[in-house]
Each structure stands twice: as C-alpha cells, then as structure tokens.
PDB file of C-alpha atoms in Angstrom:
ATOM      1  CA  UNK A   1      21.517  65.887   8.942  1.00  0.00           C
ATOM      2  CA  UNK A   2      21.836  63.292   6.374  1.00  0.00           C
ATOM      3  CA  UNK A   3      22.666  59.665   7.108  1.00  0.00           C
ATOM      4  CA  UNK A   4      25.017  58.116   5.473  1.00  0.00           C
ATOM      5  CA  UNK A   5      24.507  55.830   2.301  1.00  0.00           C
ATOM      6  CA  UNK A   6      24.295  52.279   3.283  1.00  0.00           C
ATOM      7  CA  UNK A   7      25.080  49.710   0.460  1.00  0.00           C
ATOM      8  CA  UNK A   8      23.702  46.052   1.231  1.00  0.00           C
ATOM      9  CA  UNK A   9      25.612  44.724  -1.139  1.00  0.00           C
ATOM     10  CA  UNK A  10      29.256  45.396   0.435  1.00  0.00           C
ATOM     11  CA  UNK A  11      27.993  43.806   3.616  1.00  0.00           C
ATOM     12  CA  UNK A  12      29.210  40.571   2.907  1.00  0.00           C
ATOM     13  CA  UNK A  13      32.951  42.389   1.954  1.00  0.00           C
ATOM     14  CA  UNK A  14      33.105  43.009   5.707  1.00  0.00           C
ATOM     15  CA  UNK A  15      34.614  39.624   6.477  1.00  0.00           C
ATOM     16  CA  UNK A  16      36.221  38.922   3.477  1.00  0.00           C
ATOM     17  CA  UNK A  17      40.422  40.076   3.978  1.00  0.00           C
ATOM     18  CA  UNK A  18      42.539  40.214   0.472  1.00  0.00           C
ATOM     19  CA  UNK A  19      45.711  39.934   2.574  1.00  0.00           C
ATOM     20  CA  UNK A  20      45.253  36.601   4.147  1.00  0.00           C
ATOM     21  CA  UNK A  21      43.076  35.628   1.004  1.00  0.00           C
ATOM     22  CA  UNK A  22      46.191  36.020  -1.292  1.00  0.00           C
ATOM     23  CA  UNK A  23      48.910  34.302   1.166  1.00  0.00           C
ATOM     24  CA  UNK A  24      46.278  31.503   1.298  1.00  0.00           C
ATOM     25  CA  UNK A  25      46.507  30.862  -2.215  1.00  0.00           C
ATOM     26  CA  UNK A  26      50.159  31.293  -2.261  1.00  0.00           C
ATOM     27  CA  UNK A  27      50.629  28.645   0.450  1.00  0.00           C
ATOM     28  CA  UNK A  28      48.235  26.070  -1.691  1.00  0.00           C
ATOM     29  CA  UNK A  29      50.350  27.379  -4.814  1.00  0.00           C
ATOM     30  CA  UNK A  30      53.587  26.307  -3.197  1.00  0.00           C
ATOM     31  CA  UNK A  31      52.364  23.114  -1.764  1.00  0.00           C
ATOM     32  CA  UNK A  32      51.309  22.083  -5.510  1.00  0.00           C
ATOM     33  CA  UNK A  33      54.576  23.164  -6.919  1.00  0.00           C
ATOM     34  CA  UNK A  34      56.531  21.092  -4.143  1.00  0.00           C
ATOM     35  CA  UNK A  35      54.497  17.839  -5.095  1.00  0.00           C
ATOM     36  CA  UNK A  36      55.227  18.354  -8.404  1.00  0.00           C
ATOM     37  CA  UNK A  37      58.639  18.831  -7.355  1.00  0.00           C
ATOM     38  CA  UNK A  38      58.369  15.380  -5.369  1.00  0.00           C
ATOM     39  CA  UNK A  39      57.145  13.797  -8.896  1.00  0.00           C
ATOM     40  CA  UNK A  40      59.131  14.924 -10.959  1.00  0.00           C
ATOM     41  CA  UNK A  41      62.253  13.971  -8.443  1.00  0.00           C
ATOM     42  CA  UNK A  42      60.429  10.250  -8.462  1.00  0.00           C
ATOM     43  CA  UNK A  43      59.963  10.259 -12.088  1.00  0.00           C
ATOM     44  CA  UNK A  44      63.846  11.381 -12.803  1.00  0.00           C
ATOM     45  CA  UNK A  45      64.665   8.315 -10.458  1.00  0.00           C
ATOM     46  CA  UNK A  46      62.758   5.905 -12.485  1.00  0.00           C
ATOM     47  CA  UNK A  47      64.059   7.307 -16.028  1.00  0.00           C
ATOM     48  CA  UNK A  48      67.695   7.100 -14.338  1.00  0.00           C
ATOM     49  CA  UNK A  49      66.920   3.406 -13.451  1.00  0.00           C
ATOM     50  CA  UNK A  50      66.166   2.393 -17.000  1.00  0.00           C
ATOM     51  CA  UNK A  51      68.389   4.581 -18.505  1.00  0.00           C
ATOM     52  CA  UNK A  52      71.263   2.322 -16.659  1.00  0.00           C
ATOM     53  CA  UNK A  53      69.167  -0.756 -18.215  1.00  0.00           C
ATOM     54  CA  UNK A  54      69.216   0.576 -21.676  1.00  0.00           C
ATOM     55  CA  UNK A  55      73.295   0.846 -21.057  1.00  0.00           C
ATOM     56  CA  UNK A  56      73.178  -2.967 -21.359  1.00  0.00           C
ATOM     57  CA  UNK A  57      73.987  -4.830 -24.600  1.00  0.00           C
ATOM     58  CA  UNK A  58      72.914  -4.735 -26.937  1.00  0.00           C
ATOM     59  CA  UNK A  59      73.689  -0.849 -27.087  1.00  0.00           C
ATOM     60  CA  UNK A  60      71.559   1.273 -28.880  1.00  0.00           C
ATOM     61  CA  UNK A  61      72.891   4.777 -29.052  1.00  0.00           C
ATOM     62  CA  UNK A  62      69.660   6.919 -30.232  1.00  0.00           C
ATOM     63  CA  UNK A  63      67.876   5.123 -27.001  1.00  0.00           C
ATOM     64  CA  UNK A  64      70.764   6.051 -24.653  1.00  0.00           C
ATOM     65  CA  UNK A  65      71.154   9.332 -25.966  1.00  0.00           C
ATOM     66  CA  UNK A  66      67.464  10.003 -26.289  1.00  0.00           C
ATOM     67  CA  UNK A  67      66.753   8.640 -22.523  1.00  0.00           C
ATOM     68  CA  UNK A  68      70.436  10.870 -22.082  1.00  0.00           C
ATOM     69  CA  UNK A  69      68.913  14.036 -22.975  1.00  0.00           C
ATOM     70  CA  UNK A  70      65.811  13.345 -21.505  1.00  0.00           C
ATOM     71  CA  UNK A  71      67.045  12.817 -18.092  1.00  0.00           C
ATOM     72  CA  UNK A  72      68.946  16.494 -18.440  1.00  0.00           C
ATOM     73  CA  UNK A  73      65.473  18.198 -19.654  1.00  0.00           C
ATOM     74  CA  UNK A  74      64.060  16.735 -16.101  1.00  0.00           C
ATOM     75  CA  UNK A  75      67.002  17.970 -14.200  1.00  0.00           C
ATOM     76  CA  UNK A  76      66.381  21.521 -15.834  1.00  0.00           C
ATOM     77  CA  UNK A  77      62.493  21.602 -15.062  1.00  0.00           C
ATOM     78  CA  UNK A  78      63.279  20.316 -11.013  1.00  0.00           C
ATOM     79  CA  UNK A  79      65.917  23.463 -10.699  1.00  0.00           C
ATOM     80  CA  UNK A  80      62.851  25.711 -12.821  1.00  0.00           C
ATOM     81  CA  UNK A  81      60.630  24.592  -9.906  1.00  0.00           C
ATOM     82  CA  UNK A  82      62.985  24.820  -7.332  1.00  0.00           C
ATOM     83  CA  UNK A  83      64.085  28.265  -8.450  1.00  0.00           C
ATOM     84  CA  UNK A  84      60.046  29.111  -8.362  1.00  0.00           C
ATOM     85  CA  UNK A  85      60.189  28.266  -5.046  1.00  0.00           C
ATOM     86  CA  UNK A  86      62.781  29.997  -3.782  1.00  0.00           C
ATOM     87  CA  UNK A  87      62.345  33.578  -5.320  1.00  0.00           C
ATOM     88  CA  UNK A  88      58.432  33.436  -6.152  1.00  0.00           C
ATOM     89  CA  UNK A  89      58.945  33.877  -9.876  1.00  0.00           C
ATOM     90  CA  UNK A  90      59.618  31.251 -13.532  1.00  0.00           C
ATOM     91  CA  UNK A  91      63.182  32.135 -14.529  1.00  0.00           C
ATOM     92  CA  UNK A  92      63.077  32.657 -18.026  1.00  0.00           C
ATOM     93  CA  UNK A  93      66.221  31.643 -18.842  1.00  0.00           C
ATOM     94  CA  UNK A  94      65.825  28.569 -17.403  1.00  0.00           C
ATOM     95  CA  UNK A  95      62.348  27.986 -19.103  1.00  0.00           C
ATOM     96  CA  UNK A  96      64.606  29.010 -22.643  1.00  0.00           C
ATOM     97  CA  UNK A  97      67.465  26.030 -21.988  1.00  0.00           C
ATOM     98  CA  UNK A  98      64.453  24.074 -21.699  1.00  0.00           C
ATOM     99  CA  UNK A  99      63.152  24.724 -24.505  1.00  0.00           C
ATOM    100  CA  UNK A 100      66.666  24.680 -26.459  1.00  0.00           C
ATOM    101  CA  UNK A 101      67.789  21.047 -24.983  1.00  0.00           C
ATOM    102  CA  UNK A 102      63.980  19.818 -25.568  1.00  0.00           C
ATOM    103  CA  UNK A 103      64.267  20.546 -29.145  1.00  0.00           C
ATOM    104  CA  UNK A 104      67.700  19.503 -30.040  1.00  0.00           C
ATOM    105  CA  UNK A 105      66.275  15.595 -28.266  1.00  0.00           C
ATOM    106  CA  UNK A 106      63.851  15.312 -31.090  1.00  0.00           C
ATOM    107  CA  UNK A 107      66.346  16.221 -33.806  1.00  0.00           C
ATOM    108  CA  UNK A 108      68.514  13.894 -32.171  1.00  0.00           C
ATOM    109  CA  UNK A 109      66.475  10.849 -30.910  1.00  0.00           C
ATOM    110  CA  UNK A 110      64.212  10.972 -35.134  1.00  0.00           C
ATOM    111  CA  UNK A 111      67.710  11.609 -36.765  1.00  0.00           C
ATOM    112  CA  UNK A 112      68.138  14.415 -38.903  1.00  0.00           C
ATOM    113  CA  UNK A 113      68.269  12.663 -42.084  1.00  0.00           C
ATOM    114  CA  UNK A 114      65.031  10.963 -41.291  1.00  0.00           C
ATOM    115  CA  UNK A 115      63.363  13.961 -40.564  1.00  0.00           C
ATOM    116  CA  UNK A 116      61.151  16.167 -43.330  1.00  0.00           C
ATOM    117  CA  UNK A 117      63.332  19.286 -44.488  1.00  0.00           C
ATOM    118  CA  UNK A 118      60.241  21.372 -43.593  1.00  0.00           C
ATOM    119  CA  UNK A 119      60.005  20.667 -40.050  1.00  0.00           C
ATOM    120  CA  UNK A 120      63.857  20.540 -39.648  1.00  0.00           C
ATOM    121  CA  UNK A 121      63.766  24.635 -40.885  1.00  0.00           C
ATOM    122  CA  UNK A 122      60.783  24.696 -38.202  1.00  0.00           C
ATOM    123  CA  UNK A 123      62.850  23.737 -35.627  1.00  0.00           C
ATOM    124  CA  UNK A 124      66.140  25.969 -36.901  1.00  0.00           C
ATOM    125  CA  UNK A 125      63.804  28.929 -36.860  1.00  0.00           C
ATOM    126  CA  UNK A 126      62.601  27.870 -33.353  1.00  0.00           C
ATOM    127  CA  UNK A 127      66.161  27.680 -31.860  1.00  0.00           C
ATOM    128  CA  UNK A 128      67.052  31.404 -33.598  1.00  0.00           C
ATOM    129  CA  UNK A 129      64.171  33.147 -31.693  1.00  0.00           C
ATOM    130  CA  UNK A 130      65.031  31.148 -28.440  1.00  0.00           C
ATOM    131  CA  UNK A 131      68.711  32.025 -28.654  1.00  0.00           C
ATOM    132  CA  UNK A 132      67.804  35.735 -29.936  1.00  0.00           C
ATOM    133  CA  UNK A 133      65.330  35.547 -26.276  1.00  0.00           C
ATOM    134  CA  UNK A 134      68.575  34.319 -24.498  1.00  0.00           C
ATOM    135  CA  UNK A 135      70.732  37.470 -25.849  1.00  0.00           C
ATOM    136  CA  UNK A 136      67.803  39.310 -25.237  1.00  0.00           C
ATOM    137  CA  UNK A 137      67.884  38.607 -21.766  1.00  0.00           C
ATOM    138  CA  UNK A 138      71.352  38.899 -20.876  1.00  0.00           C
ATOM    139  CA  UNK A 139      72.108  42.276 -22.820  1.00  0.00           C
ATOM    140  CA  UNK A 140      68.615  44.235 -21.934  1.00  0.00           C
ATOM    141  CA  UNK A 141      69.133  44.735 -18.643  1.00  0.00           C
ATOM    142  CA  UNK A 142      72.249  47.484 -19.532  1.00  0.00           C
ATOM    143  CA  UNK A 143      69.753  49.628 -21.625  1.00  0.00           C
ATOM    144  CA  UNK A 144      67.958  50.540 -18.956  1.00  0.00           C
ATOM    145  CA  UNK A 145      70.678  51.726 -16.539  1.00  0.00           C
ATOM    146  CA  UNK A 146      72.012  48.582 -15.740  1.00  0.00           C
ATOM    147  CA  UNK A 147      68.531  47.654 -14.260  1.00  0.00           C
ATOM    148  CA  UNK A 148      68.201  43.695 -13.709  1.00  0.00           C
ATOM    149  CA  UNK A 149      64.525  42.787 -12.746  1.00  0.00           C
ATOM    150  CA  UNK A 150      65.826  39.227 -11.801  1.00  0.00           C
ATOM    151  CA  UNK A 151      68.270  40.914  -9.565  1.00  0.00           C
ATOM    152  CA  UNK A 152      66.065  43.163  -8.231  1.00  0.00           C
ATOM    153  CA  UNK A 153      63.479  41.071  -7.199  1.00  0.00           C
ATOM    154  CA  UNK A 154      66.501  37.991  -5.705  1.00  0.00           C
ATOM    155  CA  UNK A 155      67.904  41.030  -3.092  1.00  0.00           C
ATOM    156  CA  UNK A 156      64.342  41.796  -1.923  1.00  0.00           C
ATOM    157  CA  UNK A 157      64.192  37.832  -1.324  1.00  0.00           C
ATOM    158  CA  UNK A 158      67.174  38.233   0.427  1.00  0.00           C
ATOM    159  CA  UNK A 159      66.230  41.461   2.286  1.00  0.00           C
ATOM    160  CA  UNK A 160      62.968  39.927   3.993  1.00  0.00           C
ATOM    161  CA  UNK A 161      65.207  36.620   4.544  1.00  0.00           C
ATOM    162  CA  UNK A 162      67.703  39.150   6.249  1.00  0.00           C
ATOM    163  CA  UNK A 163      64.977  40.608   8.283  1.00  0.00           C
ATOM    164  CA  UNK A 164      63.651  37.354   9.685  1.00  0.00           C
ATOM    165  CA  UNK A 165      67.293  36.684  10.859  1.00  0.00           C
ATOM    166  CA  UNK A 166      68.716  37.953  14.204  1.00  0.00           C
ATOM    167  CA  UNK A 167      70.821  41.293  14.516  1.00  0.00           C
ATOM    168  CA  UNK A 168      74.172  41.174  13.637  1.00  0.00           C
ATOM    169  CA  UNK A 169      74.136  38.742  10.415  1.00  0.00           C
ATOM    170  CA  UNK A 170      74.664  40.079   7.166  1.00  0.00           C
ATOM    171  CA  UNK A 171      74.689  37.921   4.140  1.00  0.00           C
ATOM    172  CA  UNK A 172      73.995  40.476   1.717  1.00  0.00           C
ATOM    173  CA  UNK A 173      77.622  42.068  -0.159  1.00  0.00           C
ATOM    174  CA  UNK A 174      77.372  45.950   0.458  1.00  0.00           C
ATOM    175  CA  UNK A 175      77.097  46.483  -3.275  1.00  0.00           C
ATOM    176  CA  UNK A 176      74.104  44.861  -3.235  1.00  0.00           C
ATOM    177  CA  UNK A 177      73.097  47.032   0.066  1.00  0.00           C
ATOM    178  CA  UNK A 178      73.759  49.788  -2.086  1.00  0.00           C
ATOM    179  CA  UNK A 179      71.585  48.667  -5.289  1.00  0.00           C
ATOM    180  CA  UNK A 180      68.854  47.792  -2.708  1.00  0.00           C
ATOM    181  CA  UNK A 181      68.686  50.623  -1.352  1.00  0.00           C
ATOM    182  CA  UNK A 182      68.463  52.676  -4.994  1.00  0.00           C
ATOM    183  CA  UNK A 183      65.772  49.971  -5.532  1.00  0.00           C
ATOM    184  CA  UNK A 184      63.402  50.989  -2.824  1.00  0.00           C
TER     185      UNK A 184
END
C-alpha cells in the first residue's frame, strides 16, 4: 500500500480558519467605519457652529451658502456610512448625490462668471454622466426582470435580522416573502 502524500507546506493551513478570519476583519472594518462616523458627526457639529457665526453681520452670502452646502454634503456622507453599516454595502446612489451636490458647491461658492469656460463645460459634462448613472440606476433594474440587487441584498439583511428574532414576529411584507423566496 501506498501512503499518502504529505505536503509540509499546508501544515501551517491547519490552524488558520477563513470563516472567523473574514468576520474578524469585518468587525475591525465596522469599528473604523463607526469612528469615522463619530468624526464626521463631530466635524458636522463644528461646521454647524460656525456656520451660525458666519449668519452674523456682516452677511456674506457665497460664505453662508458655501458653508450651506457644505454642511448638506456632510449630512449625505454620515447617511452613506450609516447606510454601509446597516446593509454591508456603499449605496451608489447615495455616493452619486454626493457627487452632484459636491460639484454644484464649487460652481456656486467660485461663482460662475468667475470661473474659466473650460472647466465650467468640465463640470457640465461631469453632472451629465452622474445624472445619466442616476437614470441608470433607477431604470436597469426592470431589464432584467424587475431584478433590484439593492433590494435583494436589503431583504436578506432583513431575513437574518428576522431569524435572530423570536417566533412569531414578522416585519417583512409578504411580497417581499415572496421575492425572497424567488431570490434564494
């Protein structure tokens, strides 16, 4: 009889485990997302505080539109994160506004007249593909059956939530049950 092949080299595999491995890094990946959560919540406080300062006279609107704007480009990357945390994935959408509100601030804040024609068509052509990504999103789902990845992967958050609650509770609408279940 033959023995078997013994490989040194996939000794040391032995006590490494992928499973707990990858919820480690998860865990650590969530912790750093929640400080930045806590920062960014601290830094939206202070950029509230002197946006109420720069409300004083003299009034300058570019400054309190600018700090304005600003302030709504934090709240958008907080509910980004928070939305990260809650279903594991970067809405796109989300990341889009962003992106949308981020550039109209500069246009805004450096004045349209004051800025070069050539970076003003930049910035147009910029906001086309982002609003062409927005349509994108919305209407590609209903190409493919009506399939909605985002959907899709918010009712599996909700089934596992549903599974670490007792009997009896259902927060799920039974035409989600339904598309669930055609999921799996």
């Amino acid at each position: 009889m033959q023995k078997p092949f013994r490989n040194s080299s996939n000794r040391w595999y032995g006590w490494f485990n992928r499973a707990n491995t990858v919820r480690l890094l998860e865990s650590i990946q969530d912790l750093i997302v929640i400080s930045l959560c806590m920062g960014l919540f601290t830094f939206m406080v202070i950029q509230l505080r002197d946006m109420f300062f720069s409300l004083l006279p003299p009034l300058n609107f570019q400054v309190v539109t600018s700090d304005i704007l600003f302030l709504l480009i934090l709240v958008e990357l907080f509910r980004l994160l928070i939305i990260y945390l809650q279903e594991q994935r970067v809405s796109i959408g989300v990341a889009v506004e962003v992106s949308i509100v981020s550039i109209l601030r500069e246009v805004i804040v450096h004045g349209v007249l004051e800025t070069p024609w050539n970076q003003i068509l930049a910035s147009c052509a910029f906001l086309l593909v982002l609003g062409v990504l927005l349509v994108i999103r919305v209407w590609l789902p209903p190409t493919f059956s009506g399939i909605d990845p985002e959907r899709q992967i918010s009712l599996r958050q909700k089934a596992r939530s549903k599974e670490k609650m007792p009997d009896g509770i259902d927060d799920l609408p039974h035409e989600n049950n339904r598309v669930h279940a055609a999921v799996d």
